[in-house]
Amino acid sequence: MSRLSQTIREDTRYRILRLLADNPNLSQRELADAVGVSAGSVHYVLNALIEAGLIKIGNFRAAEDRRRYAYLLTPEGIAQQAEITRRFLARKVEEYEALRSE
């Protein structure tokens, strides 16, 4: 897998984890719209995050539609989000420095 592909995947994971940390009751469609990827991509990423133990899934009790789920970050998910955030910010600083030097 190319470095660019890995960066895009990590950015998508970062954005999904960040959005779920703020609003765990977002639907997969809402996440897809917010991140700018397909609903299928969000479904794939969510399943990978669940399998990795970074998020857990539960029914969103307040919703009228009982099929809605809440995606809750686990302690491991919070730690992973912090690490991805650190790498994301380091990458953006590198990009800024490169642009500034030009």
Coordinates of N, CA, C and O in Angstrom, one line a residue:
M1 N 0.8 -1.2 0.0 CA 0.0 0.0 0.0 C 0.9 1.2 0.0 O 1.9 1.3 0.7
S2 N 0.5 2.2 -0.8 CA 1.4 3.4 -0.9 C 1.2 4.3 0.3 O 0.2 4.2 1.1
R3 N 2.2 5.2 0.5 CA 2.2 6.1 1.6 C 1.0 7.0 1.6 O 0.3 7.3 2.6
L4 N 0.6 7.5 0.4 CA -0.5 8.4 0.2 C -1.8 7.6 0.6 O -2.7 8.2 1.3
S5 N -1.9 6.4 0.2 CA -3.1 5.6 0.5 C -3.2 5.4 2.0 O -4.3 5.5 2.6
Q6 N -2.1 5.1 2.7 CA -2.1 4.9 4.1 C -2.5 6.2 4.8 O -3.3 6.2 5.8
T7 N -2.0 7.4 4.3 CA -2.3 8.7 4.9 C -3.8 9.0 4.8 O -4.4 9.4 5.7
I8 N -4.4 8.7 3.6 CA -5.8 8.9 3.4 C -6.6 8.0 4.3 O -7.6 8.5 5.0
R9 N -6.3 6.8 4.5 CA -7.0 5.9 5.4 C -6.9 6.3 6.8 O -7.9 6.3 7.6
E10 N -5.7 6.8 7.2 CA -5.6 7.3 8.6 C -6.3 8.5 8.8 O -7.0 8.7 9.9
D11 N -6.4 9.4 7.8 CA -7.1 10.7 8.0 C -8.6 10.3 8.1 O -9.3 11.0 8.9
T12 N -9.1 9.4 7.3 CA -10.5 9.0 7.4 C -10.8 8.4 8.8 O -11.8 8.8 9.4
R13 N -9.9 7.5 9.3 CA -10.1 7.0 10.7 C -10.1 8.1 11.7 O -10.9 8.1 12.6
Y14 N -9.2 9.0 11.5 CA -9.1 10.2 12.5 C -10.4 11.0 12.5 O -11.0 11.3 13.5
R15 N -10.9 11.3 11.3 CA -12.1 12.1 11.2 C -13.3 11.4 11.8 O -14.2 11.9 12.5
I16 N -13.4 10.0 11.5 CA -14.5 9.3 12.0 C -14.4 9.2 13.6 O -15.4 9.4 14.3
L17 N -13.3 8.9 14.1 CA -13.1 8.8 15.6 C -13.4 10.2 16.2 O -14.1 10.2 17.3
R18 N -13.0 11.3 15.6 CA -13.2 12.6 16.1 C -14.7 12.9 16.1 O -15.3 13.4 17.1
L19 N -15.4 12.6 15.0 CA -16.8 12.8 15.0 C -17.6 12.0 16.0 O -18.5 12.5 16.6
L20 N -17.2 10.7 16.1 CA -17.9 9.8 17.1 C -17.6 10.2 18.5 O -18.5 10.0 19.4
A21 N -16.5 10.8 18.8 CA -16.2 11.2 20.1 C -17.1 12.4 20.5 O -17.6 12.5 21.7
D22 N -17.4 13.2 19.6 CA -18.3 14.4 19.8 C -19.8 14.0 19.7 O -20.6 14.6 20.4
N23 N -20.1 13.0 18.9 CA -21.5 12.7 18.7 C -21.7 11.2 18.3 O -21.7 10.8 17.1
P24 N -21.8 10.3 19.3 CA -21.8 8.9 19.1 C -23.0 8.4 18.4 O -23.0 7.2 17.9
N25 N -24.0 9.2 18.3 CA -25.3 8.7 17.7 C -25.4 9.0 16.2 O -26.5 8.8 15.6
L26 N -24.3 9.5 15.5 CA -24.4 9.7 14.1 C -24.6 8.4 13.3 O -24.0 7.4 13.7
S27 N -25.4 8.5 12.3 CA -25.6 7.3 11.5 C -24.4 7.2 10.5 O -23.6 8.1 10.3
Q28 N -24.3 6.0 9.9 CA -23.3 5.8 8.9 C -23.4 6.8 7.7 O -22.4 7.3 7.2
R29 N -24.6 7.1 7.3 CA -24.8 8.0 6.2 C -24.4 9.4 6.6 O -23.7 10.1 5.9
E30 N -24.7 9.8 7.9 CA -24.3 11.1 8.4 C -22.7 11.2 8.5 O -22.1 12.2 8.1
L31 N -22.1 10.1 8.9 CA -20.6 10.1 9.0 C -20.0 10.2 7.6 O -19.1 10.9 7.4
A32 N -20.6 9.5 6.6 CA -20.1 9.5 5.3 C -20.2 10.9 4.7 O -19.3 11.4 4.1
D33 N -21.3 11.6 4.9 CA -21.5 12.9 4.4 C -20.5 13.9 5.1 O -19.9 14.7 4.4
A34 N -20.3 13.7 6.4 CA -19.4 14.6 7.1 C -17.9 14.4 6.7 O -17.1 15.3 6.6
V35 N -17.5 13.2 6.5 CA -16.2 12.8 6.1 C -15.9 13.0 4.6 O -14.8 13.2 4.2
G36 N -16.9 12.8 3.8 CA -16.8 13.0 2.4 C -16.3 11.7 1.7 O -15.6 11.7 0.7
V37 N -16.8 10.6 2.2 CA -16.5 9.3 1.6 C -17.9 8.5 1.5 O -18.9 9.0 1.9
S38 N -17.8 7.4 0.8 CA -19.1 6.6 0.6 C -19.5 6.0 1.9 O -18.7 5.8 2.9
A39 N -20.8 5.7 2.0 CA -21.4 5.0 3.2 C -20.7 3.6 3.3 O -20.5 3.1 4.4
G40 N -20.4 3.0 2.2 CA -19.7 1.7 2.2 C -18.4 1.8 2.9 O -18.0 0.9 3.6
S41 N -17.7 2.9 2.6 CA -16.3 3.1 3.2 C -16.5 3.3 4.7 O -15.7 2.7 5.4
V42 N -17.5 4.0 5.1 CA -17.7 4.2 6.5 C -18.0 2.9 7.2 O -17.5 2.6 8.3
H43 N -18.9 2.1 6.6 CA -19.2 0.8 7.1 C -18.0 0.0 7.3 O -17.8 -0.7 8.4
Y44 N -17.1 -0.1 6.3 CA -15.9 -0.8 6.4 C -15.0 -0.3 7.5 O -14.4 -1.1 8.3
V45 N -14.8 1.0 7.6 CA -13.9 1.6 8.7 C -14.5 1.3 10.0 O -13.8 0.9 11.0
L46 N -15.8 1.4 10.2 CA -16.5 1.2 11.5 C -16.3 -0.3 11.9 O -16.0 -0.6 13.1
N47 N -16.5 -1.2 11.0 CA -16.3 -2.6 11.3 C -14.8 -2.9 11.7 O -14.6 -3.6 12.7
A48 N -13.9 -2.3 11.0 CA -12.5 -2.4 11.4 C -12.2 -1.8 12.8 O -11.4 -2.4 13.6
L49 N -12.8 -0.7 13.1 CA -12.6 -0.1 14.4 C -13.2 -0.9 15.5 O -12.7 -1.0 16.6
I50 N -14.4 -1.5 15.2 CA -15.0 -2.4 16.2 C -14.2 -3.7 16.4 O -13.9 -4.1 17.6
E51 N -13.7 -4.3 15.3 CA -12.8 -5.5 15.5 C -11.5 -5.2 16.2 O -11.0 -6.0 17.0
A52 N -11.0 -4.0 16.1 CA -9.8 -3.6 16.7 C -10.0 -3.2 18.2 O -9.1 -2.9 19.0
G53 N -11.3 -3.1 18.6 CA -11.7 -2.8 20.0 C -11.6 -1.3 20.2 O -11.5 -0.9 21.4
L54 N -11.6 -0.4 19.2 CA -11.5 1.0 19.4 C -12.8 1.7 19.6 O -12.9 2.7 20.2
I55 N -13.9 1.1 19.1 CA -15.2 1.5 19.4 C -16.1 0.3 19.7 O -15.8 -0.8 19.4
K56 N -17.2 0.6 20.5 CA -18.2 -0.5 20.7 C -19.5 0.1 20.2 O -19.7 1.3 20.1
I57 N -20.4 -0.8 20.0 CA -21.7 -0.5 19.4 C -22.8 -0.8 20.4 O -22.7 -1.8 21.1
G58 N -23.7 0.1 20.4 CA -24.9 -0.1 21.3 C -26.1 0.5 20.7 O -26.0 1.4 19.8
N59 N -27.3 0.1 21.1 CA -28.5 0.8 20.6 C -28.6 2.2 21.1 O -28.3 2.4 22.3
F60 N -29.1 3.0 20.3 CA -29.3 4.4 20.7 C -30.7 4.5 21.2 O -31.7 4.6 20.4
R61 N -30.9 4.4 22.5 CA -32.2 4.3 23.1 C -33.1 5.4 22.9 O -34.3 5.3 22.8
A62 N -32.6 6.6 22.7 CA -33.5 7.8 22.6 C -34.1 7.9 21.2 O -35.1 8.6 21.0
A63 N -33.6 7.2 20.2 CA -34.1 7.3 18.9 C -35.4 6.5 18.7 O -35.6 5.5 19.3
E64 N -36.3 7.1 18.0 CA -37.6 6.4 17.7 C -37.3 5.1 16.9 O -38.0 4.1 17.1
D65 N -36.4 5.1 16.0 CA -36.0 4.0 15.2 C -35.0 3.2 16.0 O -33.8 3.5 16.1
R66 N -35.4 2.0 16.5 CA -34.6 1.2 17.4 C -33.4 0.6 16.6 O -32.6 -0.1 17.2
R67 N -33.4 0.7 15.3 CA -32.3 0.2 14.5 C -31.1 1.1 14.6 O -30.0 0.7 14.1
R68 N -31.2 2.3 15.1 CA -30.1 3.2 15.2 C -29.1 2.8 16.2 O -29.5 2.2 17.2
Y69 N -27.9 3.0 16.0 CA -26.9 2.6 16.9 C -26.1 3.8 17.4 O -26.0 4.8 16.8
A70 N -25.5 3.6 18.6 CA -24.5 4.6 19.1 C -23.1 3.9 19.0 O -23.0 2.8 19.4
Y71 N -22.2 4.6 18.5 CA -20.8 4.2 18.4 C -20.0 4.9 19.4 O -19.7 6.1 19.3
L72 N -19.6 4.1 20.5 CA -18.9 4.7 21.6 C -17.4 4.3 21.6 O -17.0 3.2 21.4
L73 N -16.6 5.3 21.8 CA -15.1 5.1 21.8 C -14.8 4.3 23.1 O -15.2 4.7 24.2
T74 N -14.0 3.3 23.0 CA -13.4 2.6 24.2 C -12.2 3.4 24.7 O -11.7 4.3 24.0
P75 N -11.7 3.0 25.8 CA -10.4 3.7 26.3 C -9.3 3.5 25.3 O -8.5 4.4 25.0
E76 N -9.3 2.3 24.6 CA -8.2 2.1 23.6 C -8.5 3.0 22.4 O -7.6 3.5 21.8
G77 N -9.8 3.2 22.1 CA -10.1 4.1 21.0 C -9.8 5.6 21.3 O -9.3 6.3 20.4
I78 N -9.9 6.0 22.5 CA -9.5 7.4 22.9 C -8.0 7.5 22.8 O -7.5 8.5 22.2
A79 N -7.3 6.5 23.2 CA -5.8 6.6 23.1 C -5.4 6.6 21.6 O -4.5 7.3 21.2
Q80 N -6.0 5.7 20.8 CA -5.7 5.7 19.4 C -6.0 7.0 18.7 O -5.3 7.5 17.9
Q81 N -7.2 7.6 19.1 CA -7.6 8.9 18.6 C -6.5 10.0 18.9 O -6.1 10.8 18.0
A82 N -6.0 10.0 20.1 CA -4.9 10.9 20.5 C -3.7 10.7 19.7 O -3.0 11.7 19.2
E83 N -3.3 9.4 19.5 CA -2.1 9.1 18.7 C -2.3 9.6 17.2 O -1.4 10.2 16.6
I84 N -3.4 9.3 16.6 CA -3.7 9.7 15.2 C -3.7 11.2 15.1 O -3.2 11.8 14.2
T85 N -4.3 11.9 16.1 CA -4.3 13.3 16.1 C -2.9 13.9 16.2 O -2.6 14.8 15.4
R86 N -2.0 13.3 17.0 CA -0.6 13.7 17.1 C 0.0 13.6 15.7 O 0.7 14.5 15.2
R87 N -0.1 12.5 15.0 CA 0.5 12.3 13.7 C -0.1 13.2 12.7 O 0.6 13.7 11.8
F88 N -1.4 13.4 12.7 CA -2.1 14.3 11.8 C -1.6 15.7 11.9 O -1.2 16.3 10.9
L89 N -1.5 16.2 13.2 CA -0.9 17.5 13.4 C 0.5 17.7 13.0 O 0.9 18.7 12.4
A90 N 1.3 16.6 13.2 CA 2.7 16.7 12.8 C 2.8 16.7 11.3 O 3.6 17.5 10.7
R91 N 1.9 16.0 10.6 CA 1.9 16.0 9.1 C 1.5 17.4 8.6 O 2.1 17.9 7.6
K92 N 0.6 18.0 9.2 CA 0.1 19.4 8.8 C 1.2 20.4 9.1 O 1.4 21.3 8.3
V93 N 1.9 20.3 10.2 CA 3.1 21.2 10.4 C 4.1 21.0 9.3 O 4.7 22.0 8.8
E94 N 4.4 19.8 9.0 CA 5.4 19.5 7.9 C 4.9 20.2 6.6 O 5.7 20.8 5.9
E95 N 3.7 20.0 6.3 CA 3.1 20.6 5.0 C 3.2 22.1 5.1 O 3.6 22.8 4.1
Y96 N 2.9 22.7 6.2 CA 3.0 24.2 6.4 C 4.4 24.6 6.2 O 4.7 25.6 5.5
E97 N 5.4 23.9 6.8 CA 6.8 24.3 6.7 C 7.3 24.2 5.3 O 8.0 25.1 4.8
A98 N 6.8 23.2 4.6 CA 7.2 23.0 3.2 C 6.7 24.1 2.3 O 7.3 24.7 1.5
L99 N 5.4 24.5 2.6 CA 4.8 25.6 1.8 C 5.5 27.0 2.1 O 5.7 27.8 1.3
R100 N 5.8 27.1 3.4 CA 6.4 28.4 3.8 C 7.8 28.5 3.2 O 8.2 29.6 2.8
S101 N 8.5 27.4 3.1 CA 9.9 27.5 2.5 C 9.9 27.7 1.0 O 10.8 28.3 0.5
E102 N 8.7 27.4 0.4 CA 8.6 27.7 -1.1 C 8.4 29.2 -1.2 O 8.7 29.8 -2.1

